[in-house]
Short mmCIF file of C-alpha atoms (C1' of nucleotides) in Angstrom, two decimals:
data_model
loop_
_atom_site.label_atom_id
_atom_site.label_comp_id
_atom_site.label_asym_id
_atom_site.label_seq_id
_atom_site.Cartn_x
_atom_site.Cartn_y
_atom_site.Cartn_z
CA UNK A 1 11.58 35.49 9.91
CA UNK A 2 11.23 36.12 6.32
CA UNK A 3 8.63 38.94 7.30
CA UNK A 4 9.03 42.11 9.10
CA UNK A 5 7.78 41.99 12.74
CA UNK A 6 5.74 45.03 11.62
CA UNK A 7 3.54 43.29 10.11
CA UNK A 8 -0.20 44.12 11.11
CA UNK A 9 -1.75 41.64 12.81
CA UNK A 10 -5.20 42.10 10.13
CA UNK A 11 -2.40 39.94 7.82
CA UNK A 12 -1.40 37.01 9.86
CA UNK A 13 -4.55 34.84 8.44
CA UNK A 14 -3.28 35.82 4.91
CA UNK A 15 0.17 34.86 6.28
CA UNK A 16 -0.57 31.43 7.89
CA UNK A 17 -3.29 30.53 5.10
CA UNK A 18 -5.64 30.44 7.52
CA UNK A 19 -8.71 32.22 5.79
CA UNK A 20 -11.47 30.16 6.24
CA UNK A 21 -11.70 27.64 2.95
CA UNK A 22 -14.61 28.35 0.36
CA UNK A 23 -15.77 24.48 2.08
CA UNK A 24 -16.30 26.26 5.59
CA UNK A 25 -19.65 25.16 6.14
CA UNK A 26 -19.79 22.16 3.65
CA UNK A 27 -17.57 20.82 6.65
CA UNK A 28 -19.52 20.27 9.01
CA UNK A 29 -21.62 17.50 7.29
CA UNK A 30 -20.40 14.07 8.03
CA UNK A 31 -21.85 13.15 4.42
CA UNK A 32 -19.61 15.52 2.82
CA UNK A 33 -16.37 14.20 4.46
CA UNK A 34 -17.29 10.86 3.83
CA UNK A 35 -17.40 11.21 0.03
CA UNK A 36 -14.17 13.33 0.30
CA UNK A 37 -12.29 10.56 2.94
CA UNK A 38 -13.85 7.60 0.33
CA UNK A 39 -12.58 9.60 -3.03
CA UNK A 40 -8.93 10.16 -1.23
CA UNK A 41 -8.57 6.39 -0.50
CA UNK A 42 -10.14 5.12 -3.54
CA UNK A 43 -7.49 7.64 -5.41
CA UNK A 44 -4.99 5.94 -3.56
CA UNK A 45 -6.31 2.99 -4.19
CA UNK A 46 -6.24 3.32 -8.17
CA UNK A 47 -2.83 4.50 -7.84
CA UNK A 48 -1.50 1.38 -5.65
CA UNK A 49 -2.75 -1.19 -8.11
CA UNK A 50 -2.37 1.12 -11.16
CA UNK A 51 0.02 -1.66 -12.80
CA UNK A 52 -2.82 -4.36 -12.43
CA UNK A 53 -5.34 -2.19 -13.99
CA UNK A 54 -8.18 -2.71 -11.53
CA UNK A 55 -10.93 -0.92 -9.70
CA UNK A 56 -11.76 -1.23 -5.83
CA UNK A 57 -14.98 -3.06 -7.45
CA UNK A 58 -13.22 -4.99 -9.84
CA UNK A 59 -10.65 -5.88 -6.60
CA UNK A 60 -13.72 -6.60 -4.32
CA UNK A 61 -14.79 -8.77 -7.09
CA UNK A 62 -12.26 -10.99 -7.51
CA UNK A 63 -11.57 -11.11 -3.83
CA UNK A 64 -15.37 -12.47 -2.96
CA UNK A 65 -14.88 -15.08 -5.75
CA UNK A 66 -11.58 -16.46 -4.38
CA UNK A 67 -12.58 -16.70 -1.03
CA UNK A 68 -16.17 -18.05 -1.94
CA UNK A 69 -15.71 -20.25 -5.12
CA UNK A 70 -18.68 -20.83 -7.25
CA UNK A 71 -20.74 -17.77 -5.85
CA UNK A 72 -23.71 -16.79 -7.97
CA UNK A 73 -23.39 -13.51 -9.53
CA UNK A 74 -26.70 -12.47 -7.21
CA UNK A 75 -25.17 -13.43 -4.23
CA UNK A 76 -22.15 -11.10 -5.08
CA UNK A 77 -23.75 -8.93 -5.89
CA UNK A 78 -26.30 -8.76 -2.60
CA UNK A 79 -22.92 -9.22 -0.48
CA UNK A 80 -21.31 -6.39 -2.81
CA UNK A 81 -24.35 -4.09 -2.12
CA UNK A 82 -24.62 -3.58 -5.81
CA UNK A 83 -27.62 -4.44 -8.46
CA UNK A 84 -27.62 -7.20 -11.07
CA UNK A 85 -27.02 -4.96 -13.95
CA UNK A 86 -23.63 -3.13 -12.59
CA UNK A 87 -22.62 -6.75 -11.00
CA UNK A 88 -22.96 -7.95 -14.57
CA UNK A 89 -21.01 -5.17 -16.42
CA UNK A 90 -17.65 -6.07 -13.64
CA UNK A 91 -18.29 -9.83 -14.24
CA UNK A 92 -18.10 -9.04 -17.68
CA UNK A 93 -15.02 -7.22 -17.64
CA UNK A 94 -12.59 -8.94 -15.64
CA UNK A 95 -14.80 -12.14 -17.98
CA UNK A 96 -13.24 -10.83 -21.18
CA UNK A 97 -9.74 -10.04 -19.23
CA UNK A 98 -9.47 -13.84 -19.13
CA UNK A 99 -9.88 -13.34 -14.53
CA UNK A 100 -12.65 -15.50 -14.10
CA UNK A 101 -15.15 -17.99 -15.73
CA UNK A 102 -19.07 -18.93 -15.45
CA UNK A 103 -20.23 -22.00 -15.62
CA UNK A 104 -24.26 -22.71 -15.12
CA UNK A 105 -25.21 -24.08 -11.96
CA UNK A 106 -26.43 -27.74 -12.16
CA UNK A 107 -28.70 -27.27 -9.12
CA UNK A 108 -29.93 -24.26 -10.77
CA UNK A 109 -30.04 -23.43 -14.50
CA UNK A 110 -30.04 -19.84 -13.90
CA UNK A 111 -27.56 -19.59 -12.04
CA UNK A 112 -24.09 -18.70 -13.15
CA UNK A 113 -21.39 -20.02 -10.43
CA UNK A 114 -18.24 -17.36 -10.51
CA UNK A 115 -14.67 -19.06 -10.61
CA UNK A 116 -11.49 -17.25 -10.69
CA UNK A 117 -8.58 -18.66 -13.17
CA UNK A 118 -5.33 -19.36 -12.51
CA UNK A 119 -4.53 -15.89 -14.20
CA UNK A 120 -7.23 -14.28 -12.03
CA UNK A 121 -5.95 -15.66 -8.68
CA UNK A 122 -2.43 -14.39 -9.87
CA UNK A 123 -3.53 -11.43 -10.06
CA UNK A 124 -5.59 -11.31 -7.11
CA UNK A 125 -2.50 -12.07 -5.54
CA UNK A 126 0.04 -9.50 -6.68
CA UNK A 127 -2.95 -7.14 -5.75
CA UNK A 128 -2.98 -8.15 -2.01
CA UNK A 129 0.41 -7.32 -1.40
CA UNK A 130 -0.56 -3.54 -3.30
CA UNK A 131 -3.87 -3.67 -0.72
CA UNK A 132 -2.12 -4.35 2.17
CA UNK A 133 0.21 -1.66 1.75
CA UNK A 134 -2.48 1.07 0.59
CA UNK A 135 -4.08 -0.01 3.72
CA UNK A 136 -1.64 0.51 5.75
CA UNK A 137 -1.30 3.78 4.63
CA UNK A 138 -4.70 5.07 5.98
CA UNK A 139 -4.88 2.56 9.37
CA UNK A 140 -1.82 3.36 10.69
CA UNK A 141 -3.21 6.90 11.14
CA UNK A 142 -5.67 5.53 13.98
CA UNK A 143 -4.61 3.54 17.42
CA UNK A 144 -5.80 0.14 17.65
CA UNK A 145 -9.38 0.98 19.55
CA UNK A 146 -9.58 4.03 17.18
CA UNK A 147 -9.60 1.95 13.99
CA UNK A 148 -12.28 -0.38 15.78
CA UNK A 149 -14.95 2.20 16.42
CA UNK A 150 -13.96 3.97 13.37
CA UNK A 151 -14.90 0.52 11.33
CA UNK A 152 -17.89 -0.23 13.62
CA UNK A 153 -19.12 3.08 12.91
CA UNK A 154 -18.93 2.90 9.00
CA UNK A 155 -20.81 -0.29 9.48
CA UNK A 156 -23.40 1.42 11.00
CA UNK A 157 -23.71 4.07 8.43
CA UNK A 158 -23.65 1.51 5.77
CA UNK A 159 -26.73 -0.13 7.48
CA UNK A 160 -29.17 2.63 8.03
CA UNK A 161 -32.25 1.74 6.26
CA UNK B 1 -39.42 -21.67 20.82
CA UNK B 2 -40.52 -22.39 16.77
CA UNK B 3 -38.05 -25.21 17.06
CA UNK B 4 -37.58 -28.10 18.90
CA UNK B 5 -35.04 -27.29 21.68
CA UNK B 6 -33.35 -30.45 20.32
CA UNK B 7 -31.98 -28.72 17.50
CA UNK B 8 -28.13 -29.57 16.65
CA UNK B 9 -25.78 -26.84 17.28
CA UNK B 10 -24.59 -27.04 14.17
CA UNK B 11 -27.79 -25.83 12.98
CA UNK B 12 -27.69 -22.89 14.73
CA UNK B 13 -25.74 -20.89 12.40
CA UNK B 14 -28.33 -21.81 9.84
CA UNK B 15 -31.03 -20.72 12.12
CA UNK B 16 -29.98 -17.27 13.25
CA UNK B 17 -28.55 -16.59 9.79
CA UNK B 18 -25.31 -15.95 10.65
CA UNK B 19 -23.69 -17.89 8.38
CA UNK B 20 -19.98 -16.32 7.21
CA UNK B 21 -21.11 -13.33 5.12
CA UNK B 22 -19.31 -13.69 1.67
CA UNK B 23 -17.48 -10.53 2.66
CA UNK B 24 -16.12 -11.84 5.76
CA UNK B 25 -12.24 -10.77 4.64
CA UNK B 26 -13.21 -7.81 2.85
CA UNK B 27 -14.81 -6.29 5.83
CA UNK B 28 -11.68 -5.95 7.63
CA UNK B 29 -10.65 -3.40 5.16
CA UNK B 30 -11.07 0.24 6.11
CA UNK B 31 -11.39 1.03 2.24
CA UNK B 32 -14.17 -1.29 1.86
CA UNK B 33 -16.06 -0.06 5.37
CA UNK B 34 -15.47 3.70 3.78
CA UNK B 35 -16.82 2.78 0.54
CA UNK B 36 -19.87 1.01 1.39
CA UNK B 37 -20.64 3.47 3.93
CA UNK B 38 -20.57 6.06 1.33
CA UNK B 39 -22.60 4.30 -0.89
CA UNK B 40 -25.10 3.88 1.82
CA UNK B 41 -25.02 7.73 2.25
CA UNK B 42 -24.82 8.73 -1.34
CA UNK B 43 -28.36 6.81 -1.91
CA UNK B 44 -29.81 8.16 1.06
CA UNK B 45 -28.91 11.89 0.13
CA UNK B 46 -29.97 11.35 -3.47
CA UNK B 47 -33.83 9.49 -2.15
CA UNK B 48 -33.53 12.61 0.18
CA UNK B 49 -33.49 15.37 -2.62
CA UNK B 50 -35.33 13.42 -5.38
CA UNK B 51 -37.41 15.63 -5.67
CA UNK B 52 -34.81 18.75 -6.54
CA UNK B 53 -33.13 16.26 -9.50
CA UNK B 54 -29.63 17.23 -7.88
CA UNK B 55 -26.37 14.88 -7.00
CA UNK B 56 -24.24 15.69 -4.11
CA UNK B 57 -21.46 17.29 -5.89
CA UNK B 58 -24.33 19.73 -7.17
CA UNK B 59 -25.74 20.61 -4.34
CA UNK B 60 -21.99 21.08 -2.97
CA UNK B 61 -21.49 23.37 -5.40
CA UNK B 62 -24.33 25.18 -4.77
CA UNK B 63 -23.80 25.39 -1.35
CA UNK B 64 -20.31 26.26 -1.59
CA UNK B 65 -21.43 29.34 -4.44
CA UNK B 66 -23.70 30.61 -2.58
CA UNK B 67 -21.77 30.76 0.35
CA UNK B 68 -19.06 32.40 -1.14
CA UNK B 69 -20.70 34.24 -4.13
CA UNK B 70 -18.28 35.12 -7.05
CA UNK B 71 -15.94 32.46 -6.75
CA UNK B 72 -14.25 31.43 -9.83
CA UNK B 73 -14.38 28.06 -11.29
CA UNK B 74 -10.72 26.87 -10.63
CA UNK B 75 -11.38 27.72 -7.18
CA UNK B 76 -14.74 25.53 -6.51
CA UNK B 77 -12.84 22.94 -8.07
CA UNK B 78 -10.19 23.19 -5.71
CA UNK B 79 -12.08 23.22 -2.45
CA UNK B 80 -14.13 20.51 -3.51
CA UNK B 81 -11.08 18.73 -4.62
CA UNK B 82 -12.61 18.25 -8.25
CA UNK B 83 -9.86 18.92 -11.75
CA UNK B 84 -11.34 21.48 -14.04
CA UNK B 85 -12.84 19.26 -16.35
CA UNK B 86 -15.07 17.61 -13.72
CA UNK B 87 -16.21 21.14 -12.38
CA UNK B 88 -16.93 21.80 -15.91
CA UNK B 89 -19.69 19.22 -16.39
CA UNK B 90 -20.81 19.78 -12.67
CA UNK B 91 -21.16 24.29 -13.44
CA UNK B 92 -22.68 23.07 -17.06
CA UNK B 93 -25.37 21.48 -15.91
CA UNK B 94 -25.84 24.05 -13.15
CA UNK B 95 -25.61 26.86 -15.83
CA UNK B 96 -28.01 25.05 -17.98
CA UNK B 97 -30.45 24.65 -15.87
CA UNK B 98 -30.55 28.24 -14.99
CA UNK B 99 -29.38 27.68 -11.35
CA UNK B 100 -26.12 29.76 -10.86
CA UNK B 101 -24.51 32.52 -13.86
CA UNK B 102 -21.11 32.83 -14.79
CA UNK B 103 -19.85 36.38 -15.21
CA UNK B 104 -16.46 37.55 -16.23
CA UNK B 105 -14.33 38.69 -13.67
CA UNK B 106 -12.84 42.16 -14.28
CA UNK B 107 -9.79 42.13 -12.57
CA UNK B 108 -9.13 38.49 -14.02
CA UNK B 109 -10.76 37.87 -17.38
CA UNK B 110 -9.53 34.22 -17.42
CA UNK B 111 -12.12 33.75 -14.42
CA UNK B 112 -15.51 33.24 -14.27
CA UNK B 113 -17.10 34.35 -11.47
CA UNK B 114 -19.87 32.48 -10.35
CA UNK B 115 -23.50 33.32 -8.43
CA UNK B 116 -26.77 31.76 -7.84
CA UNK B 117 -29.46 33.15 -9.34
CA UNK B 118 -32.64 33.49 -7.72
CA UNK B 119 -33.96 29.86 -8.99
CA UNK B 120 -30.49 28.70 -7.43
CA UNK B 121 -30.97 29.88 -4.30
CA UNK B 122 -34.55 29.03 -3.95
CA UNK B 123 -33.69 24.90 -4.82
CA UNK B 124 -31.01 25.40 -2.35
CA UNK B 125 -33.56 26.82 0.80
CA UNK B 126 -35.23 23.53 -0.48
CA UNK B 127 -32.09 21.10 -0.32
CA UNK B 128 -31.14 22.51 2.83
CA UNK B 129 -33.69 21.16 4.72
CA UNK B 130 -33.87 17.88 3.29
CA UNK B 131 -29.68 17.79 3.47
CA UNK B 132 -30.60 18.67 7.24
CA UNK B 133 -32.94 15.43 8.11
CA UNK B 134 -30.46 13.14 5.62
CA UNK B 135 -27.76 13.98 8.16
CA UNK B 136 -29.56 13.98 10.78
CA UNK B 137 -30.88 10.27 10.30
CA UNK B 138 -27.04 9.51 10.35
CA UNK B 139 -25.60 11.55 12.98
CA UNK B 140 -27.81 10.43 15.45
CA UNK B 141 -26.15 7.24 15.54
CA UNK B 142 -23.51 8.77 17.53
CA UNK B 143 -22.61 10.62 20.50
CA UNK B 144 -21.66 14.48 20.03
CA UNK B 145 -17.90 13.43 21.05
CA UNK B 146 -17.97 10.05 18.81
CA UNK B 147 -19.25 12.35 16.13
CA UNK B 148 -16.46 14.47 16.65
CA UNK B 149 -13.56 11.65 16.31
CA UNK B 150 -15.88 10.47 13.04
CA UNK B 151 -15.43 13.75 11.41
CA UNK B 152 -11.72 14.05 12.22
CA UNK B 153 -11.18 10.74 11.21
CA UNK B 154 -12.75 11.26 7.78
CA UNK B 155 -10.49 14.14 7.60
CA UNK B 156 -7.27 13.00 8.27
CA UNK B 157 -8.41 9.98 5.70
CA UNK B 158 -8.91 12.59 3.32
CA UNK B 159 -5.67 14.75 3.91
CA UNK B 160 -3.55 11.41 3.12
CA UNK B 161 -1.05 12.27 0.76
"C1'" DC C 1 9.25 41.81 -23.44
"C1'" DC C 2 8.68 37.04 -23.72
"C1'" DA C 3 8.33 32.37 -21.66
"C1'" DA C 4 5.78 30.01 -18.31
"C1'" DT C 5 1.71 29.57 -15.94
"C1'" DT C 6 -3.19 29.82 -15.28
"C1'" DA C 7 -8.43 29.58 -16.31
"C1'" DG C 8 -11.66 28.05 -19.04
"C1'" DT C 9 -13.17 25.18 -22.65
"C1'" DA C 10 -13.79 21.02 -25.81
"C1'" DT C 11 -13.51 16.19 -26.53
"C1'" DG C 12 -13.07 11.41 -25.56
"C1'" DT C 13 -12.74 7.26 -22.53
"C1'" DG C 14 -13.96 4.45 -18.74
"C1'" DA C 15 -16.36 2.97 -14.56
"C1'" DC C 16 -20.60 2.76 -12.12
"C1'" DA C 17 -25.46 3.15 -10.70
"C1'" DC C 18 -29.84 2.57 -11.98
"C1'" DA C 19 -34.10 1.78 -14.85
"C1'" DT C 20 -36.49 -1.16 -17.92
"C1'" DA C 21 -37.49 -5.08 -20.38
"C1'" DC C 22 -36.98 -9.76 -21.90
"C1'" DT C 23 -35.95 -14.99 -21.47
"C1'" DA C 24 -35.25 -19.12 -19.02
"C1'" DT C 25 -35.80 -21.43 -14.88
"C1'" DT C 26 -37.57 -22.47 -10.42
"C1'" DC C 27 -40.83 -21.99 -6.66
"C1'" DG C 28 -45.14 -21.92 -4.31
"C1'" DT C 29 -49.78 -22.61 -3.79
"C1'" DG C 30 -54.31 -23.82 -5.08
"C1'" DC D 1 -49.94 -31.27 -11.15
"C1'" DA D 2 -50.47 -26.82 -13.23
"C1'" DC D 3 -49.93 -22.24 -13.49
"C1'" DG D 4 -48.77 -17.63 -11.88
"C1'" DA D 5 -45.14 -15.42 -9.20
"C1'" DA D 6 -40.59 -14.87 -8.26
"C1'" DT D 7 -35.72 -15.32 -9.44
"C1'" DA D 8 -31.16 -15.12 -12.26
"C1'" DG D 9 -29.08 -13.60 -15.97
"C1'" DT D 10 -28.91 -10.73 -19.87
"C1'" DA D 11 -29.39 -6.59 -23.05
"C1'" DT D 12 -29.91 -1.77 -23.62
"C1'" DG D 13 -29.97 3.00 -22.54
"C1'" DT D 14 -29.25 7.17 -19.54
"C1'" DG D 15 -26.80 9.99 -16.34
"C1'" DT D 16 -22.96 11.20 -13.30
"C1'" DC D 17 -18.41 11.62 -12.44
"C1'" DA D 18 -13.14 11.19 -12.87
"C1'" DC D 19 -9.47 11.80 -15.64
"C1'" DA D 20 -6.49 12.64 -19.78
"C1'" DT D 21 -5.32 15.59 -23.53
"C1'" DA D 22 -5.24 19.57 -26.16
"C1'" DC D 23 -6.33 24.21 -27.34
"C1'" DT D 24 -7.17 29.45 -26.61
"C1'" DA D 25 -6.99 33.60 -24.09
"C1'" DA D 26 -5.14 36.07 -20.34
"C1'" DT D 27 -1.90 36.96 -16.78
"C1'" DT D 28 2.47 36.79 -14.39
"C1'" DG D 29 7.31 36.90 -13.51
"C1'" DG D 30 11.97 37.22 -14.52
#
DNA sequence: CCAATTAGTATGTGACACATACTATTCGTG
DNA sequence: CACGAATAGTATGTGTCACATACTAATTGG
């Protein structure tokens, strides 16, 4: 004990840090944890891939394309939940890193069908191995059935209208 | 029946649009479930309060003042897990719209002490009754004990190291 | 007493979200 | 078929937030 035992009991909260945190009631609101569980993990997230110098948009990004080749940038974006204007300033920045190429759609002009380079699904790859890891990290705090319903439930959150 | 019952199956993916979304791999990913859930909750809570012209991190701070009137700066930014420069901007804007004072501390004069002034606390009676139906509309997608696991879940997410 | 730490501040960069507006193209309906 | 509506991409601007760096004033600890 590095304390004497006569120590009153009005100090064992100061003792233990347990004094209720300044966030006390903030707590209690599922959309507070949310942002503060998302901004952990995307933290973590930054700091897995911090070599590759990409975002969890950029990553999403470039993980859509190589699985869907030739998407339209609308249809990322739609499937990315974001609008045309942010989908355009990502396209344009892993564009100029030399990641991935438009070309115009002959079915539709106005389209712009996405394509990953070879330097794009390089990358995408050496960022996989980072994801997999960083994912790990957080999953393996849950049993099997616990990650399930924790996933369905985000799902559901991400759907209300 | 809108179509003939001799339909091929392999129409029927067409039909009941369930085609492969274009996230298919990405929604195994608990980052990606956490991010688009929060997302989803971020716009909600911001349609919720258009009305005040605050962001969630305000009305946090706010919350988190007024609950525990004359906390410093460094402190706020701590609970809410926000550097200094971040709470900054966030008490600036605060400050400058006459919603919460700083004061000197006495016993610290590095510290600013900070309080809601009347204006402050009046857009906060407002906020918390609109933050009350925003998490209301979400909670109710759960039972009391699945809402229980949720919230522990998001913060043993957020206590990742 | 003096070095290290702490709190607040100032400044700059980058990523996003969103609004608005404009052009080119395609679609839908009279 | 023609023409207005809708769609895809683009350009531009605003606001929020995270983070890095650097500086000053004040406090703390050895």
């Amino acid at each position: 004990m590095s304390r004497s035992s006569k120590a009153k009991v009005d100090d064992l909260a100061e003792d233990l840090d347990e004094l209720p945190p300044l966030t006390e009631e903030l707590e209690g609101f599922l959309g507070y944890r949310l942002r503060r569980a998302n901004a952990a993990m995307h933290r973590h997230f930054i700091a897995a891939v911090a070599d590759l110098g990409i975002t969890q948009k950029q990553a999403a990004m470039l993980w859509l394309i190589n699985s869907n080749p030739g998407t339209a940038q609308v249809s990322a974006a739609d499937a990315l939940g974001m609008d045309r204007a942010t989908t355009m300033a990502i396209v344009d920045r892993l564009d100029e890193r030399g990641l991935l190429l438009r070309k115009q759609s002959s079915a539709d002009r106005r389209r712009q069908e996405l394509y990953l380079t070879p330097a794009g699904q390089n990358l995408l790859r050496k960022a996989k191995a980072r994801v997999a890891k960083h994912e790990e990290r957080f999953t393996s705090l849950f049993t099997a059935s616990e990650l399930k319903f924790l996933l369905e439930a985000l799902r559901k959150l991400r759907d209300v209208t």
